[in-house]
Coordinates of C-alpha atoms in Angstrom, one line a residue:
M1 CA 72.9 -4.6 -11.5
P2 CA 70.0 -2.1 -11.6
E3 CA 70.1 0.9 -9.4
P4 CA 69.5 0.1 -5.7
I5 CA 66.0 0.3 -4.3
S6 CA 65.6 3.6 -2.4
G7 CA 62.7 2.6 -0.1
L8 CA 59.0 1.9 0.2
H9 CA 56.4 3.0 -2.4
H10 CA 53.3 1.8 -0.5
V11 CA 51.9 -0.9 1.8
T12 CA 48.6 -2.6 1.0
A13 CA 46.6 -4.2 3.7
I14 CA 43.2 -6.0 4.2
A15 CA 40.4 -4.4 6.1
S16 CA 36.8 -5.3 7.0
D17 CA 34.3 -2.4 7.0
P18 CA 35.3 0.4 4.5
E19 CA 33.5 3.1 6.4
E20 CA 35.4 2.3 9.6
N21 CA 38.6 2.2 7.6
V22 CA 38.1 5.7 6.2
D23 CA 37.1 7.0 9.7
F24 CA 40.2 5.6 11.3
Y25 CA 42.9 6.6 8.8
T26 CA 41.5 10.1 8.1
D27 CA 39.8 11.1 11.4
V28 CA 42.2 9.4 13.9
L29 CA 45.5 9.4 12.0
G30 CA 44.9 12.5 10.0
L31 CA 45.9 11.1 6.6
R32 CA 44.4 12.2 3.4
L33 CA 42.1 9.8 1.4
V34 CA 43.9 10.4 -1.9
K35 CA 42.1 7.8 -4.1
K36 CA 38.9 5.9 -4.0
T37 CA 38.8 3.2 -6.6
V38 CA 38.3 -0.6 -6.8
N39 CA 40.5 -3.6 -6.6
F40 CA 41.2 -4.1 -10.3
D41 CA 41.5 -7.9 -9.7
D42 CA 38.2 -8.0 -7.7
V43 CA 35.9 -5.1 -8.5
T44 CA 33.4 -6.0 -5.8
T45 CA 35.6 -4.3 -3.2
Y46 CA 37.1 -0.8 -2.9
H47 CA 40.7 0.0 -3.1
L48 CA 41.3 3.0 -0.7
Y49 CA 44.6 4.9 -0.7
Y50 CA 45.8 7.2 2.1
G51 CA 48.9 9.4 2.2
D52 CA 50.1 13.0 2.2
E53 CA 48.4 15.7 0.1
V54 CA 49.3 14.1 -3.3
G55 CA 50.0 10.5 -2.3
S56 CA 53.8 10.8 -2.6
P57 CA 55.7 7.5 -2.8
G58 CA 56.8 6.6 0.7
T59 CA 53.5 7.8 2.3
I60 CA 50.8 5.6 0.8
L61 CA 48.9 3.0 2.9
T62 CA 46.2 1.3 0.9
F63 CA 43.4 -1.1 1.7
F64 CA 41.1 -3.7 0.3
P65 CA 38.1 -3.5 2.7
F66 CA 36.4 -6.9 1.9
G67 CA 33.7 -6.4 4.5
A68 CA 32.5 -8.9 7.1
G69 CA 35.0 -11.6 6.0
H70 CA 37.3 -13.6 8.3
R71 CA 39.8 -11.8 10.5
G72 CA 43.4 -12.6 9.8
S73 CA 46.2 -13.3 12.2
V74 CA 49.7 -11.8 12.0
G75 CA 52.5 -14.4 12.0
R76 CA 55.5 -15.8 10.1
G77 CA 55.6 -15.1 6.4
Q78 CA 53.9 -11.7 6.9
T79 CA 54.5 -8.0 7.5
S80 CA 54.1 -7.8 11.3
A81 CA 54.1 -4.0 11.6
T82 CA 53.9 -0.9 9.4
A83 CA 55.7 2.2 10.9
F84 CA 55.0 5.9 10.3
V85 CA 57.4 8.8 11.1
V86 CA 56.3 11.6 13.4
P87 CA 58.5 14.5 14.7
E88 CA 60.5 14.3 17.9
G89 CA 58.5 15.0 20.9
S90 CA 55.2 14.0 19.4
L91 CA 54.5 10.6 21.0
K92 CA 52.8 12.1 24.1
Y93 CA 50.4 14.0 21.8
W94 CA 49.7 10.7 19.9
A95 CA 49.2 8.6 23.1
D96 CA 46.6 11.2 24.2
R97 CA 44.9 11.2 20.8
L98 CA 44.7 7.5 20.7
D99 CA 43.2 7.5 24.2
D100 CA 40.6 10.0 23.1
H101 CA 39.6 7.8 20.2
G102 CA 39.6 4.6 22.2
V103 CA 42.5 3.1 20.2
E104 CA 44.5 0.3 21.7
Y105 CA 48.2 1.0 22.0
D106 CA 51.2 -0.4 23.9
A107 CA 53.9 1.4 26.0
V108 CA 56.5 3.4 24.2
E109 CA 59.7 1.4 23.6
E110 CA 63.2 2.2 22.6
R111 CA 64.5 0.5 19.4
F112 CA 67.7 1.3 17.6
E113 CA 68.0 4.6 19.5
E114 CA 64.5 5.6 18.4
R115 CA 61.2 5.9 20.3
V116 CA 58.4 3.7 19.1
L117 CA 54.7 3.8 20.0
P118 CA 53.0 0.5 18.9
F119 CA 49.2 0.7 18.3
Y120 CA 46.4 -1.1 16.4
D121 CA 43.8 -0.1 14.0
H122 CA 40.1 -1.0 14.1
D123 CA 40.9 -4.4 12.6
G124 CA 43.8 -5.1 14.9
Q125 CA 46.5 -4.4 12.3
P126 CA 49.8 -3.6 14.1
L127 CA 51.0 -0.1 13.4
E128 CA 53.8 2.0 14.9
L129 CA 54.7 5.7 15.3
V130 CA 58.5 6.3 15.2
T131 CA 60.1 9.6 16.0
G132 CA 62.4 10.9 13.4
A133 CA 62.9 13.3 10.4
V134 CA 61.9 12.9 6.8
D135 CA 61.6 15.2 3.7
I136 CA 57.7 14.9 3.6
D137 CA 55.3 17.7 4.4
P138 CA 52.3 16.3 6.2
W139 CA 48.8 16.6 5.1
D140 CA 47.4 19.7 6.8
G141 CA 43.7 19.2 6.1
S142 CA 43.0 17.3 9.3
D143 CA 42.7 18.4 12.9
V144 CA 46.1 16.9 13.8
P145 CA 48.5 19.8 14.4
V146 CA 51.1 20.0 11.7
E147 CA 53.9 19.9 14.3
H148 CA 52.8 16.4 15.3
A149 CA 51.4 15.1 12.0
I150 CA 52.5 11.9 10.3
R151 CA 55.3 12.4 7.7
G152 CA 54.9 9.2 5.7
F153 CA 56.5 5.8 6.4
H154 CA 59.5 5.0 8.5
G155 CA 59.4 1.4 7.3
V156 CA 58.0 -2.1 7.8
T157 CA 58.9 -5.1 9.9
L158 CA 58.8 -8.5 8.2
L159 CA 58.3 -11.6 10.4
S160 CA 60.0 -13.9 7.9
A161 CA 59.6 -17.7 7.7
D162 CA 63.2 -17.7 6.4
A163 CA 65.0 -14.7 7.7
E164 CA 68.3 -15.3 6.0
A165 CA 66.6 -15.9 2.6
T166 CA 64.6 -12.6 3.1
A167 CA 67.8 -10.8 4.0
D168 CA 69.5 -12.2 0.8
V169 CA 66.7 -10.8 -1.3
L170 CA 66.8 -7.4 0.4
E171 CA 70.6 -7.2 -0.1
T172 CA 70.0 -8.1 -3.8
M173 CA 67.7 -5.1 -3.9
G174 CA 70.5 -2.9 -2.6
Y175 CA 69.5 -2.8 1.0
E176 CA 72.3 -2.8 3.6
R177 CA 72.5 -4.4 7.0
L178 CA 72.5 -1.6 9.5
K179 CA 72.0 -2.9 13.0
E180 CA 70.9 -6.0 14.9
T181 CA 69.4 -6.6 18.3
G182 CA 67.9 -9.8 19.5
H183 CA 65.8 -11.4 16.8
R184 CA 65.6 -8.1 14.8
T185 CA 67.9 -7.0 12.0
R186 CA 67.5 -3.6 10.4
F187 CA 68.2 -3.0 6.7
V188 CA 68.3 0.4 5.1
G189 CA 67.6 1.4 1.5
A190 CA 69.5 3.8 -0.7
G191 CA 67.1 6.7 -0.2
D192 CA 66.2 9.2 2.6
R193 CA 62.5 8.4 2.8
A194 CA 60.6 5.2 4.0
S195 CA 64.0 3.4 3.7
F196 CA 63.9 1.0 6.7
V197 CA 63.0 -2.7 6.7
D198 CA 63.4 -4.7 9.8
V199 CA 63.5 -8.5 9.6
L200 CA 62.4 -10.6 12.5
D201 CA 63.7 -14.2 13.0
D202 CA 61.3 -15.8 15.5
P203 CA 61.0 -19.6 15.0
E204 CA 58.5 -19.7 17.9
A205 CA 56.0 -17.5 16.0
S206 CA 53.0 -19.3 14.4
A207 CA 52.3 -19.0 10.7
G208 CA 50.3 -16.0 9.7
M209 CA 46.8 -16.2 8.2
Q210 CA 45.7 -13.6 5.7
G211 CA 42.5 -11.6 6.4
A212 CA 41.3 -8.3 7.9
G213 CA 44.0 -6.8 10.0
T214 CA 47.0 -8.1 8.0
V215 CA 49.2 -6.7 5.3
H216 CA 48.6 -8.1 1.8
H217 CA 51.9 -6.8 0.2
V218 CA 54.8 -4.4 0.5
A219 CA 55.7 -2.2 -2.5
F220 CA 59.1 -0.8 -3.2
R221 CA 59.9 2.3 -5.4
V222 CA 61.4 2.2 -8.8
P223 CA 61.6 5.4 -10.8
D224 CA 60.2 4.2 -14.1
D225 CA 59.4 1.4 -16.5
D226 CA 63.0 0.9 -17.6
A227 CA 64.2 0.4 -14.0
Q228 CA 61.3 -1.9 -13.3
M229 CA 62.1 -4.1 -16.3
A230 CA 65.8 -4.2 -15.3
W231 CA 64.8 -5.4 -11.9
R232 CA 62.4 -7.9 -13.3
E233 CA 65.2 -9.5 -15.3
E234 CA 67.6 -9.4 -12.4
L235 CA 65.1 -11.1 -10.0
A236 CA 64.1 -13.7 -12.5
E237 CA 67.8 -14.6 -13.1
R238 CA 68.1 -15.2 -9.4
G239 CA 65.3 -17.7 -9.5
L240 CA 62.4 -15.6 -8.3
R241 CA 59.0 -15.9 -10.1
V242 CA 58.1 -12.4 -11.1
T243 CA 54.8 -11.4 -12.7
P244 CA 54.4 -9.5 -15.9
Q245 CA 53.9 -5.8 -15.5
K246 CA 50.4 -4.8 -14.4
D247 CA 48.9 -1.4 -15.0
R248 CA 47.6 0.0 -11.7
R249 CA 46.6 3.3 -13.3
Y250 CA 48.6 5.5 -10.8
F251 CA 51.7 3.3 -11.1
R252 CA 52.8 0.2 -12.8
S253 CA 53.7 -3.0 -10.9
I254 CA 55.5 -6.3 -10.9
Y255 CA 55.1 -8.8 -8.0
F256 CA 57.0 -11.7 -6.5
R257 CA 56.9 -13.6 -3.3
E258 CA 60.2 -13.6 -1.5
P259 CA 61.4 -16.9 0.1
G260 CA 60.3 -15.8 3.6
G261 CA 56.7 -15.6 2.5
V262 CA 56.0 -11.9 2.0
L263 CA 54.6 -10.7 -1.2
F264 CA 56.8 -7.9 -2.7
E265 CA 55.8 -5.4 -5.4
F266 CA 58.0 -3.0 -7.3
A267 CA 56.0 0.1 -8.3
T268 CA 56.9 3.0 -10.5
D269 CA 56.8 6.5 -9.1
G270 CA 54.5 7.7 -11.8
P271 CA 52.1 8.7 -13.3
G272 CA 50.7 9.6 -9.8
F273 CA 47.3 10.1 -8.2
D274 CA 46.5 13.3 -10.1
A275 CA 46.3 11.3 -13.4
D276 CA 42.5 11.3 -13.3
E277 CA 41.5 14.1 -10.9
P278 CA 43.0 17.4 -9.8
V279 CA 45.0 17.5 -6.5
A280 CA 42.4 19.6 -4.8
E281 CA 39.8 16.9 -5.4
L282 CA 41.8 13.7 -4.8
G283 CA 39.7 11.0 -3.2
S284 CA 36.4 12.8 -3.6
E285 CA 34.8 10.5 -6.3
L286 CA 35.0 6.8 -7.2
K287 CA 37.6 6.7 -10.0
L288 CA 37.7 3.7 -12.4
P289 CA 40.3 2.9 -15.0
P290 CA 39.2 3.3 -18.7
W291 CA 38.8 -0.5 -19.1
L292 CA 36.2 -0.6 -16.3
E293 CA 34.2 2.5 -17.1
A294 CA 31.7 0.6 -19.2
D295 CA 30.8 -1.4 -16.1
R296 CA 30.5 1.6 -13.7
E297 CA 26.8 1.3 -13.0
T298 CA 27.2 -2.4 -12.0
I299 CA 30.3 -1.8 -10.0
E300 CA 28.8 1.1 -8.1
R301 CA 25.7 -1.0 -7.2
S302 CA 28.0 -3.7 -5.7
L303 CA 29.9 -1.4 -3.4
P304 CA 28.6 -0.1 0.0
P305 CA 28.2 3.6 0.2
L306 CA 30.8 5.7 2.0
S307 CA 29.9 8.9 3.9
A308 CA 32.9 10.5 2.3
E309 CA 30.8 10.4 -0.9

């Protein structure tokens, strides 16, 4: 068996307006825009990456902002919440901040002995702030005080269409069942960062519909190409249809859809977001991979301007 998966690498979601997306995740949540590029499979839309100062694995939330397309709905077969870690004692600060910015949120709840503040972005995507500790230094370039700032991911919740089949895949990946309450089962990866995956088994939930406000895929960390290829072979032997490796410029990826309906990606830790611009300038310009540079003028004309430019 390959080495167990340690935790999340990134989460990629679908958004509507790119300007509103940048405003929410940088101005409200205080994350850094670490990369501004395009969807390599559909160059008519941006691919925007947010995270800590350098976009460390386990901190990266990314978006395809497709514009005024249809709104999605969260349901079975989808990721139903993406959770960030904030320090103990920070939820009051965040509730006040969300109030100040007119952001919808729900009452704080207790879950697995943790305090959770559920809230929603400008497209209605479900997000959570969970109190805890992690080995990530927050981005200190926003107006969010460092003592309350987001420290990367806590984990994700999967509203599976087949919870036991999803659990089986996670256990194949090296995740261990940790706790269970009601319809929710918690799994933990082998690392100490972004290591939690909760699986919900709710047969009453309706099927999800992909669109703005929903997660497109969840990516898990592998250290390098050798580990990724070992996992590709292992997953294929277990009957999962895994794509060939794809070069995403800042990491390399393989994809498969687990039986519960959620699209999984295994992404390499490197080469990282400073591959084509220095750390101090991350996210400041539209970056294109070498194979798209010849089309830069056409691509730039097709994209809406961002004030961050």
